[in-house]
Short mmCIF file of C-alpha atoms in Angstrom, two decimals:
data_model
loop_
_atom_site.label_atom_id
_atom_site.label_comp_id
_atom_site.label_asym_id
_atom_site.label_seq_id
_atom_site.Cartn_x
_atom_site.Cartn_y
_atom_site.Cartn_z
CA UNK A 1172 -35.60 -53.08 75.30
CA UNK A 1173 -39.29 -53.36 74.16
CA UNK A 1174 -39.74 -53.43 70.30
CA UNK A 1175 -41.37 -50.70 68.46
CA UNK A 1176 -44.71 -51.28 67.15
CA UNK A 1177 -45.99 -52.57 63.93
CA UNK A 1178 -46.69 -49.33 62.04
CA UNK A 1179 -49.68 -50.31 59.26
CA UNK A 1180 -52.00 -48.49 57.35
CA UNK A 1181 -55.46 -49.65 55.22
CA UNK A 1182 -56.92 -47.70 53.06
CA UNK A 1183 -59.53 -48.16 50.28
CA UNK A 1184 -60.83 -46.19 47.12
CA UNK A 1185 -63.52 -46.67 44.25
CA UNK A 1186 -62.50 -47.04 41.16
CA UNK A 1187 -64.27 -46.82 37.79
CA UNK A 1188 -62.62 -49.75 35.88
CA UNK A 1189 -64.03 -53.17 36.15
CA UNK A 1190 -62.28 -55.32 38.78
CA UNK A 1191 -60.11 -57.44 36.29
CA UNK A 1192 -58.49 -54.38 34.49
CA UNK A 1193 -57.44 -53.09 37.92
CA UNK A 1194 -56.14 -56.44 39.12
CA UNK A 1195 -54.29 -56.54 35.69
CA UNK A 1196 -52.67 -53.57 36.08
CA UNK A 1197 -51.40 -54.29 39.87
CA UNK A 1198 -50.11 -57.48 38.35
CA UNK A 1199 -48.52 -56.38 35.13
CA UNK A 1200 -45.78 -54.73 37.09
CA UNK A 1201 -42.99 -54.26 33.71
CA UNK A 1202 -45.92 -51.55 32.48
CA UNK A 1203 -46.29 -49.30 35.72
CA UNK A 1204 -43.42 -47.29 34.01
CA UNK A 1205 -45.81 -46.23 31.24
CA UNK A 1206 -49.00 -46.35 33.67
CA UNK A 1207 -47.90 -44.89 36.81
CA UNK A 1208 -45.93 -41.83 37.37
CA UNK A 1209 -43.56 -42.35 40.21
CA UNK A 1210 -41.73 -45.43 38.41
CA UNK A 1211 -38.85 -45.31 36.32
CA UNK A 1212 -38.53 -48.55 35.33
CA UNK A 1213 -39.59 -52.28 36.65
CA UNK A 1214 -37.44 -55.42 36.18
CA UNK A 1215 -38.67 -58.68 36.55
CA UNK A 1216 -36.00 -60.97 37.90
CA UNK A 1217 -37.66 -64.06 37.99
CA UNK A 1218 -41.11 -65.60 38.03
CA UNK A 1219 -42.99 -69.22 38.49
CA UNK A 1220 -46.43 -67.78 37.04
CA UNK A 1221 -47.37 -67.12 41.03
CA UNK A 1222 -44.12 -65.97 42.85
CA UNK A 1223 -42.22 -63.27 41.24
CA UNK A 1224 -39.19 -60.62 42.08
CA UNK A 1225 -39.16 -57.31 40.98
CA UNK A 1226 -36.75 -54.81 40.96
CA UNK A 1227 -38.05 -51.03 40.97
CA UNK A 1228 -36.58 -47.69 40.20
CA UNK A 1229 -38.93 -44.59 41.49
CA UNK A 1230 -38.26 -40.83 40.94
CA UNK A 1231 -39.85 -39.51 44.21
CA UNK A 1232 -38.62 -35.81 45.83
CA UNK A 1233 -36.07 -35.43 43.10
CA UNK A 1234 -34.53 -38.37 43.66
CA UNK A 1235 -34.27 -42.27 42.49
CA UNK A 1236 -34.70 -44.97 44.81
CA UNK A 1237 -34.51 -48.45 44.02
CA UNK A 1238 -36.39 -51.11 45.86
CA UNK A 1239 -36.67 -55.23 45.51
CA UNK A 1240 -40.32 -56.61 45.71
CA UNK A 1241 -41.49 -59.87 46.58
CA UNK A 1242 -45.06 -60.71 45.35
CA UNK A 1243 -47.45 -63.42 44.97
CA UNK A 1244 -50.09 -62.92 42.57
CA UNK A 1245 -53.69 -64.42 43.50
CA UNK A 1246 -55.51 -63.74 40.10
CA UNK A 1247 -58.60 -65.92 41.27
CA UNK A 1248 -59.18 -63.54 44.47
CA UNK A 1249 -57.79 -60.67 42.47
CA UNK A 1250 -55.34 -60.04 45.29
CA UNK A 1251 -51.54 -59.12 45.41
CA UNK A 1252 -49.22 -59.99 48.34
CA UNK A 1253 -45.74 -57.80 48.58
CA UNK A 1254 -43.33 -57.47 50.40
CA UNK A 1255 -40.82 -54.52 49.98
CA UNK A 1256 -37.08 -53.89 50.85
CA UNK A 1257 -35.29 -50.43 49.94
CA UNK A 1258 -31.46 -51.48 49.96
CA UNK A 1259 -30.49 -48.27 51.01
CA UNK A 1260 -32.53 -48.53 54.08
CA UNK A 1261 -31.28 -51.63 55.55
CA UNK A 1262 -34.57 -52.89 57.71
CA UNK A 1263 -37.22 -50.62 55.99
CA UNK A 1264 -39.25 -53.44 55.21
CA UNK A 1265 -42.65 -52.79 53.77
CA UNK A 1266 -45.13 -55.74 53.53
CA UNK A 1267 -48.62 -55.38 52.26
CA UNK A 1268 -50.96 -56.12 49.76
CA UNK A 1269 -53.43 -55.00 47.19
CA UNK A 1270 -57.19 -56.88 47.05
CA UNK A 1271 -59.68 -55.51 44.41
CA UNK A 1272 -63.35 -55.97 44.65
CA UNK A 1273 -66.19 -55.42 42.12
CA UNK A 1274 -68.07 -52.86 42.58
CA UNK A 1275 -70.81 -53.46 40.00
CA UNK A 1276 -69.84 -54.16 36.21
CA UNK A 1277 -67.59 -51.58 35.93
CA UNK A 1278 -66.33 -50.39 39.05
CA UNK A 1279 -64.56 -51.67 42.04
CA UNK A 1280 -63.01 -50.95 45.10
CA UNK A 1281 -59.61 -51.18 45.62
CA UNK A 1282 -57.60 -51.79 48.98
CA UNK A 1283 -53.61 -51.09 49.33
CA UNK A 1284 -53.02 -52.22 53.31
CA UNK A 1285 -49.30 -52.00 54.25
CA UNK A 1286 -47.31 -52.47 57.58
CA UNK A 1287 -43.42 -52.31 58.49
CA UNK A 1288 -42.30 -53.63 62.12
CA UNK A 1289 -39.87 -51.14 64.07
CA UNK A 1290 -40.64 -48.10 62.54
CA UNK A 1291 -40.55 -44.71 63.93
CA UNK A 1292 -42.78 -41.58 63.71
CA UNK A 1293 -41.00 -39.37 61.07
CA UNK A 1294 -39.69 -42.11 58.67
CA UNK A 1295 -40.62 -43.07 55.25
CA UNK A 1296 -41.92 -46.21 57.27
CA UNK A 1297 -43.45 -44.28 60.07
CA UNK A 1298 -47.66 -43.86 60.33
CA UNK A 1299 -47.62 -40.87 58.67
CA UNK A 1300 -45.49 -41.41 55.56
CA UNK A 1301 -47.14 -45.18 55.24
CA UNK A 1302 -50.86 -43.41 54.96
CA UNK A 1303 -49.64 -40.40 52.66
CA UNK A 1304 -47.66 -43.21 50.27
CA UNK A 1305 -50.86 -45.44 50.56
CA UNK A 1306 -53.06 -42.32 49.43
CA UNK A 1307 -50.61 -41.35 46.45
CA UNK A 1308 -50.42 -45.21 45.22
CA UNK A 1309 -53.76 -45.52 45.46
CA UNK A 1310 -54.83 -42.24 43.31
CA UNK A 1311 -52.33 -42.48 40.54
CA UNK A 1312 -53.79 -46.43 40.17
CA UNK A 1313 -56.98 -44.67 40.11
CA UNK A 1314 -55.92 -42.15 36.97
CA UNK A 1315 -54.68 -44.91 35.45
CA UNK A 1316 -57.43 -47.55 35.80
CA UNK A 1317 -60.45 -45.25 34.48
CA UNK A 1318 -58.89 -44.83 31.17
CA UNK A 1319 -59.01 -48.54 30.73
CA UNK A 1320 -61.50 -48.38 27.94
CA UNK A 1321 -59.65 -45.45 25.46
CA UNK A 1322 -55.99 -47.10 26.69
CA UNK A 1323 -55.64 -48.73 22.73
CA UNK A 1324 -56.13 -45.50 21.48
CA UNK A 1325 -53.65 -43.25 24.06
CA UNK A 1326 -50.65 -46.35 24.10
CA UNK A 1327 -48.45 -46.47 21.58
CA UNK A 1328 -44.97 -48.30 21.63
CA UNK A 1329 -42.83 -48.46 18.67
CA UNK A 1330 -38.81 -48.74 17.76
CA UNK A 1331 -35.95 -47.58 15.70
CA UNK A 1332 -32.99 -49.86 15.37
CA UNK A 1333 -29.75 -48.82 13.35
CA UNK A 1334 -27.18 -51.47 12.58
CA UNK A 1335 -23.77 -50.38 13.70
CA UNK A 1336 -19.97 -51.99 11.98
CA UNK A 1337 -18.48 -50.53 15.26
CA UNK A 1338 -16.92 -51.22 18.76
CA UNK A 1339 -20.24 -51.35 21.06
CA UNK A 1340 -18.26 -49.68 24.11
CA UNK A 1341 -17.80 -46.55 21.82
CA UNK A 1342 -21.85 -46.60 21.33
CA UNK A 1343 -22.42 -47.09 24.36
CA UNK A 1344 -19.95 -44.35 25.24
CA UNK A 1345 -22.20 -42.06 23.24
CA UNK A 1346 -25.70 -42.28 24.79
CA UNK A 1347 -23.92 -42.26 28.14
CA UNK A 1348 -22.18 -39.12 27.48
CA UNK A 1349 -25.42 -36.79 27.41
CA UNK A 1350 -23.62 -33.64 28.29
CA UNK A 1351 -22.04 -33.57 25.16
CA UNK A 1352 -25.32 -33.71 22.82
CA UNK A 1353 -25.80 -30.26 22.62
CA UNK A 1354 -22.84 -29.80 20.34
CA UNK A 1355 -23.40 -33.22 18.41
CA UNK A 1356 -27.01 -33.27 17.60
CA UNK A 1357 -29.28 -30.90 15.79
CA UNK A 1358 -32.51 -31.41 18.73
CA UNK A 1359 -30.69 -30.68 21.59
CA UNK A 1360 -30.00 -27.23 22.73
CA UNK A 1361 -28.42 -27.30 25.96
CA UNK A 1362 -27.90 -30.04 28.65
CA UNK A 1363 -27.42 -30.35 32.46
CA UNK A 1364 -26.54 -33.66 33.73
CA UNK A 1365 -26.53 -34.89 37.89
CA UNK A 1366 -25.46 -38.07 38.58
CA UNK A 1367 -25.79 -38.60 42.32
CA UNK A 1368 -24.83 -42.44 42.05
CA UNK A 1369 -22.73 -44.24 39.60
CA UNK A 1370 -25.23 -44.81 36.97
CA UNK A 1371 -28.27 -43.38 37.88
CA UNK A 1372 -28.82 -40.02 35.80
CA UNK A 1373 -31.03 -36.74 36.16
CA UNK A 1374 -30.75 -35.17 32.92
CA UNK A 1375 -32.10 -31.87 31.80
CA UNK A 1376 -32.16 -31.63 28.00
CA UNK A 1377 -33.83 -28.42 26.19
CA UNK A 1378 -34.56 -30.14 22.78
CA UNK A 1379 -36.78 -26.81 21.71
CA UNK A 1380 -40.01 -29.09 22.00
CA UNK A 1381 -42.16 -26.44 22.74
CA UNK A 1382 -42.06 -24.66 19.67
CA UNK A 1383 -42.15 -27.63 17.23
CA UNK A 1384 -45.74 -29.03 18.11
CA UNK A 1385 -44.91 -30.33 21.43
CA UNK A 1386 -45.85 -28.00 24.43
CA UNK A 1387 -44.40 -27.13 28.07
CA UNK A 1388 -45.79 -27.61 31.04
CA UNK A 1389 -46.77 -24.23 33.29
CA UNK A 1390 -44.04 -25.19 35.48
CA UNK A 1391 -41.67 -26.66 32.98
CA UNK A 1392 -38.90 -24.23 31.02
CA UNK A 1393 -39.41 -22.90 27.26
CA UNK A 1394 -38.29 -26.39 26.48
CA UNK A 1395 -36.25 -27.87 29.13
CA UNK A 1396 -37.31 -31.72 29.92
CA UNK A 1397 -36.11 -33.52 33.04
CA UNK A 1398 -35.51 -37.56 32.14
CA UNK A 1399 -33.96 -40.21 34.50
CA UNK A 1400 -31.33 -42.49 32.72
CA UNK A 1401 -30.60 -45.87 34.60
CA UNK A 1402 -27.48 -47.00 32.83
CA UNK A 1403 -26.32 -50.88 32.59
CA UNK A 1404 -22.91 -50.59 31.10
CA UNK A 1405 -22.54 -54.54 31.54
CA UNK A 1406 -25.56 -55.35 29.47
CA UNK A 1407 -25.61 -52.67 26.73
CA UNK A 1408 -28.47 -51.06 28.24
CA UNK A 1409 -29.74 -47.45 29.12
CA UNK A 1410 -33.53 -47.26 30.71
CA UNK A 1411 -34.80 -43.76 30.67
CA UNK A 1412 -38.29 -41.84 31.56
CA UNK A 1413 -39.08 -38.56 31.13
CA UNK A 1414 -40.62 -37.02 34.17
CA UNK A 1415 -43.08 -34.49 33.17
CA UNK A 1416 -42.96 -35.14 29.60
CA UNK A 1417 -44.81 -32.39 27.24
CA UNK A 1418 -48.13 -32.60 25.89
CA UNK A 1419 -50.09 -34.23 24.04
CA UNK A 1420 -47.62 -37.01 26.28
CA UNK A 1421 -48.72 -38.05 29.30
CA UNK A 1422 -45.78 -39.83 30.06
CA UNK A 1423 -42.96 -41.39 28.17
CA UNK A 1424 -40.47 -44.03 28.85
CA UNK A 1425 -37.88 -46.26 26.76
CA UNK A 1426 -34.68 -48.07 26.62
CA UNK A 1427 -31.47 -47.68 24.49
CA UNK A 1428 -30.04 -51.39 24.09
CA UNK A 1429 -27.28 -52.90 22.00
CA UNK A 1430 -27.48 -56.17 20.63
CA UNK A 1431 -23.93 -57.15 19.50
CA UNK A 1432 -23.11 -60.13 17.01
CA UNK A 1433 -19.92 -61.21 14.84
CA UNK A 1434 -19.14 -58.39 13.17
CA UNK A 1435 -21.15 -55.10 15.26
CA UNK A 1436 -24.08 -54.55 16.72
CA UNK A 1437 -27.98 -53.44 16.34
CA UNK A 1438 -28.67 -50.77 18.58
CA UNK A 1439 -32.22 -50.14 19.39
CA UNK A 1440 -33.89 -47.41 20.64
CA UNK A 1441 -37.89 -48.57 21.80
CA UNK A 1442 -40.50 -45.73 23.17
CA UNK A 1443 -43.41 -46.18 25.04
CA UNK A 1444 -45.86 -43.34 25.31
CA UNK A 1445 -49.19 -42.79 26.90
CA UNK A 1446 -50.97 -40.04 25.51
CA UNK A 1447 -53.18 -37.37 27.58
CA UNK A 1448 -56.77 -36.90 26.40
CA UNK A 1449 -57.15 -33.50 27.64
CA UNK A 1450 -54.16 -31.60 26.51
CA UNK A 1451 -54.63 -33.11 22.61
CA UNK A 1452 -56.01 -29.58 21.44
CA UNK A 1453 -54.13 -27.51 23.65
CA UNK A 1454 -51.08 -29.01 21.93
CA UNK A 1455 -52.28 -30.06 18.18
CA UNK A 1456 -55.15 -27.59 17.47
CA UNK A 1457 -58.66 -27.66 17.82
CA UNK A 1458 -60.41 -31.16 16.51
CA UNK A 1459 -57.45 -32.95 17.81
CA UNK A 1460 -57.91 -36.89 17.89
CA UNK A 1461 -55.60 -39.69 19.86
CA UNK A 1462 -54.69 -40.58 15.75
CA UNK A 1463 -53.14 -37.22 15.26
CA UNK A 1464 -51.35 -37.26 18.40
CA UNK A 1465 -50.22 -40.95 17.57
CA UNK A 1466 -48.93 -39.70 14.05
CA UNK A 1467 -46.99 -36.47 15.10
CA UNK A 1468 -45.50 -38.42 18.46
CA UNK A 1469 -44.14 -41.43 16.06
CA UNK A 1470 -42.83 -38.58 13.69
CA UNK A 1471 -41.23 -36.76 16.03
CA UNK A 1472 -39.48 -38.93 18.21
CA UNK A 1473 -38.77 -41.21 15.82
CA UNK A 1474 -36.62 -38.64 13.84
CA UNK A 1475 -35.04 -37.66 17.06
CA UNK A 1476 -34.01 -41.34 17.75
CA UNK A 1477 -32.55 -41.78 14.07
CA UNK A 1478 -30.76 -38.71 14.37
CA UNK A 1479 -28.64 -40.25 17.40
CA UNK A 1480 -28.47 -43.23 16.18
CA UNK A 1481 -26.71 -41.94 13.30
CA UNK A 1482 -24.00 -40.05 15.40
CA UNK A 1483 -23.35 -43.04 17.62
CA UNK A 1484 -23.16 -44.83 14.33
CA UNK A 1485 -20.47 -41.73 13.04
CA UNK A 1486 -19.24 -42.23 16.37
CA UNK A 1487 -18.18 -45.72 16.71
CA UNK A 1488 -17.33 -46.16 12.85
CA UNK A 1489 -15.06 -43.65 12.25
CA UNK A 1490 -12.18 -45.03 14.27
CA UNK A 1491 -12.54 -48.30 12.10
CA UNK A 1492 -12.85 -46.61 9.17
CA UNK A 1493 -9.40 -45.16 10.24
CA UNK A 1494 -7.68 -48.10 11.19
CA UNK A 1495 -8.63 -49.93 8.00
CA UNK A 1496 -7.37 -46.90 5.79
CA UNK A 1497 -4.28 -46.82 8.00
CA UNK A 1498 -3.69 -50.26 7.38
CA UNK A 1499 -4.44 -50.09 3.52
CA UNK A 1500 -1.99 -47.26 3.27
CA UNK A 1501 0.77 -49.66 5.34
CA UNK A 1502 0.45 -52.16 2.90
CA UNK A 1503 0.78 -49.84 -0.46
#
C-alpha cells in the first residue's frame, strides 16, 4: 500500500521582542507554564547543555495531554529542533522546529515549521490541525514575548513552607483529597473534582475570590476557578495551574512538594504568577501599579497556602499526638 504523505506546515510571525528574548523563551522550556497558556507543567528529564528531554502536560479542549519532546537547542543560530511524541497516540509524531530572526533591534520574526509522516486529513496531525496549532503556538509566544521589557515587574514567584512532625502519606493524603476542602478550610466554598486518569485532576474550587480583591472573568462563575492538579504520589509532589486564573493574574501555576527527613517532613507550597497589565485597575482601583498587585497577590495567596498547610499539619499530627498519649497512658 502507498504511504500517506508527509503532512507539514510553515508559518511565520513578527514579533516585538528582540531576537534573544524570544529565542530564550523557546529554550527555557520549565517557564512556558508561567509564560504560555496551554501548558500545565514542563519537566526536564535530562539535558547535556544541547540535547534535552522534556516531558509536557497541556490543558487543551478541556482536557490534559501529555507529550515527550526531543530538542536540540542551537543558541548561536537562535534555532530549536523538536521532535514530539503524544503517548496516547502511538505514531503521532510531530517533528519541527522554531528559528528566530532579528528584525531590527527590537523585533524579530519568528518561524514554527512542523511536519508528521502518515497523517490523515481530520487528525490532530492532519494539514488542518498542524496549521491551526502552528497559528495558536505562534500567537500566545507572541503575547508573551512583547512584554519582555515590564516581565520583572508582572513575575513574581515566592513560597511558604510549614514543617510537619507527621506521617508524609497522611499530608499527602490531604492536598490530594480536594473534594473535601470545602468543609476543612475557611477559603474554599464548594468543590467539584474530575479525574479522568489516575492522577491527573480538573478541579473546580469557589474560594469567594471575587469579592475579596480578586475578580472573575466574564465567563468565569461568582468565584468558581478551574485548576489542573498533576499528582506524583511516589515523589511527594502535586503540580497544579490554574486555567483562567482571576485578575490582576494573568496566569498562575505552582507545586505542593514534601521534603521528608528523620523525624517529618517540610512541605512546601511555591507560586508562580504573571500578572496582567491591563486588568490592574479593573481589579485594584484606579492608579493601580504592578507593586500593588505584587503586594495584595503575595498577601493573599500566601495566607491561603498557610491556612492548608496548617490543616495538613492538624491532619497528619493528630494521629501521633494520639498514639504517643495512648502510649503514655499504657505506661502510667
Amino acid at each position: 500500500m502507498p504511504s500517506q504523505p508527509v503532512r507539514s506546515v510553515r508559518r511565520t510571525v513578527r514579533v516585538a521582542a528582540p531576537a534573544h528574548v524570544v529565542y530564550g523563551m523557546l529554550a527555557d522550556a520549565p517557564r512556558w507554564p508561567v509564560l504560555l497558556p496551554s501548558y500545565v507543567h514542563v519537566e526536564r528529564m535530562d539535558f547535556d547543555g544541547a540535547r534535552e528531554t522534556l516531558l509536557a502536560w497541556e490543558f487543551q479542549d478541556g482536557r490534559v495531554r501529555s507529550s515527550r519532546l526531543r530538542r536540540t537547542l542551537r543558541p548561536q543560530a537562535h534555532r530549536v529542533d523538536f521532535e514530539q511524541d503524544d503517548p496516547a497516540w502511538p505514531g503521532d509524531t510531530v517533528a519541527g522546529s522554531w528559528s528566530v530572526e532579528p528584525d531590527g533591534a527590537e523585533r524579530s520574526l519568528v518561524t514554527l515549521w512542523q511536519q508528521t509522516p502518515n497523517a490523515p486529513a481530520g487528525t490532530s496531525a492532519g494539514p488542518d490541525g498542524l496549521d491551526a496549532d502552528a497559528a495558536g503556538r505562534l500567537a500566545r509566544l507572541r503575547e508573551a514575548a512583547e512584554r519582555w521589557d515590564r516581565l520583572d515587574e508582572l513575575l513574581l514567584a515566592f513560597e511558604e513552607r510549614m514543617r510537619i512532625e507527621g506521617p508524609a502519606e497522611l499530608v499527602y493524603d490531604f492536598l490530594y483529597r480536594v473534594e473535601d476542602w470545602p468543609e476543612l478550610l475557611p477559603h474554599v466554598d464548594g468543590s467539584s473534582v474530575r479525574e479522568d486518569r489516575p492522577g491527573t485532576q480538573v478541579v473546580v474550587l469557589d474560594t469567594g475570590a471575587a469579592g475579596a480583591g480578586f475578580t472573575a472573568g466574564p465567563d468565569d462563575g461568582a468565584a468558581g476557578f478551574e485548576t489542573v492538579r498533576l499528582c506524583f504520589p511516589h515523589a511527594g509532589r502535586i503540580v497544579f495551574k490554574e486555567t483562567a486564573p482571576p485578575a490582576p493574574l494573568t496566569a498562575h501555576s505552582g507545586e505542593w512538594s514534601l521534603v521528608p527527613d528523620e523525624s517529618g517532613l517540610t512541605v512546601v507550597c511555591a507560586h508562580r504568577v504573571l500578572l496582567g497589565e491591563e486588568s490592574l485597575e479593573a481589579a485594584l482601583g484606579a492608579g493601580a501599579l504592578p507593586v500593588d498587585a505584587r503586594r495584595q497577590v503575595r498577601e493573599r495567596l500566601g495566607r491561603e497556602s498557610r491556612q492548608t498547610l496548617s490543616l495538613a499539619k492538624w491532619h497528619a499530627e493528630s494521629p501521633v499526638r494520639r498514639l504517643r498519649q495512648g502510649r503514655g497512658g499504657s505506661r502510667r
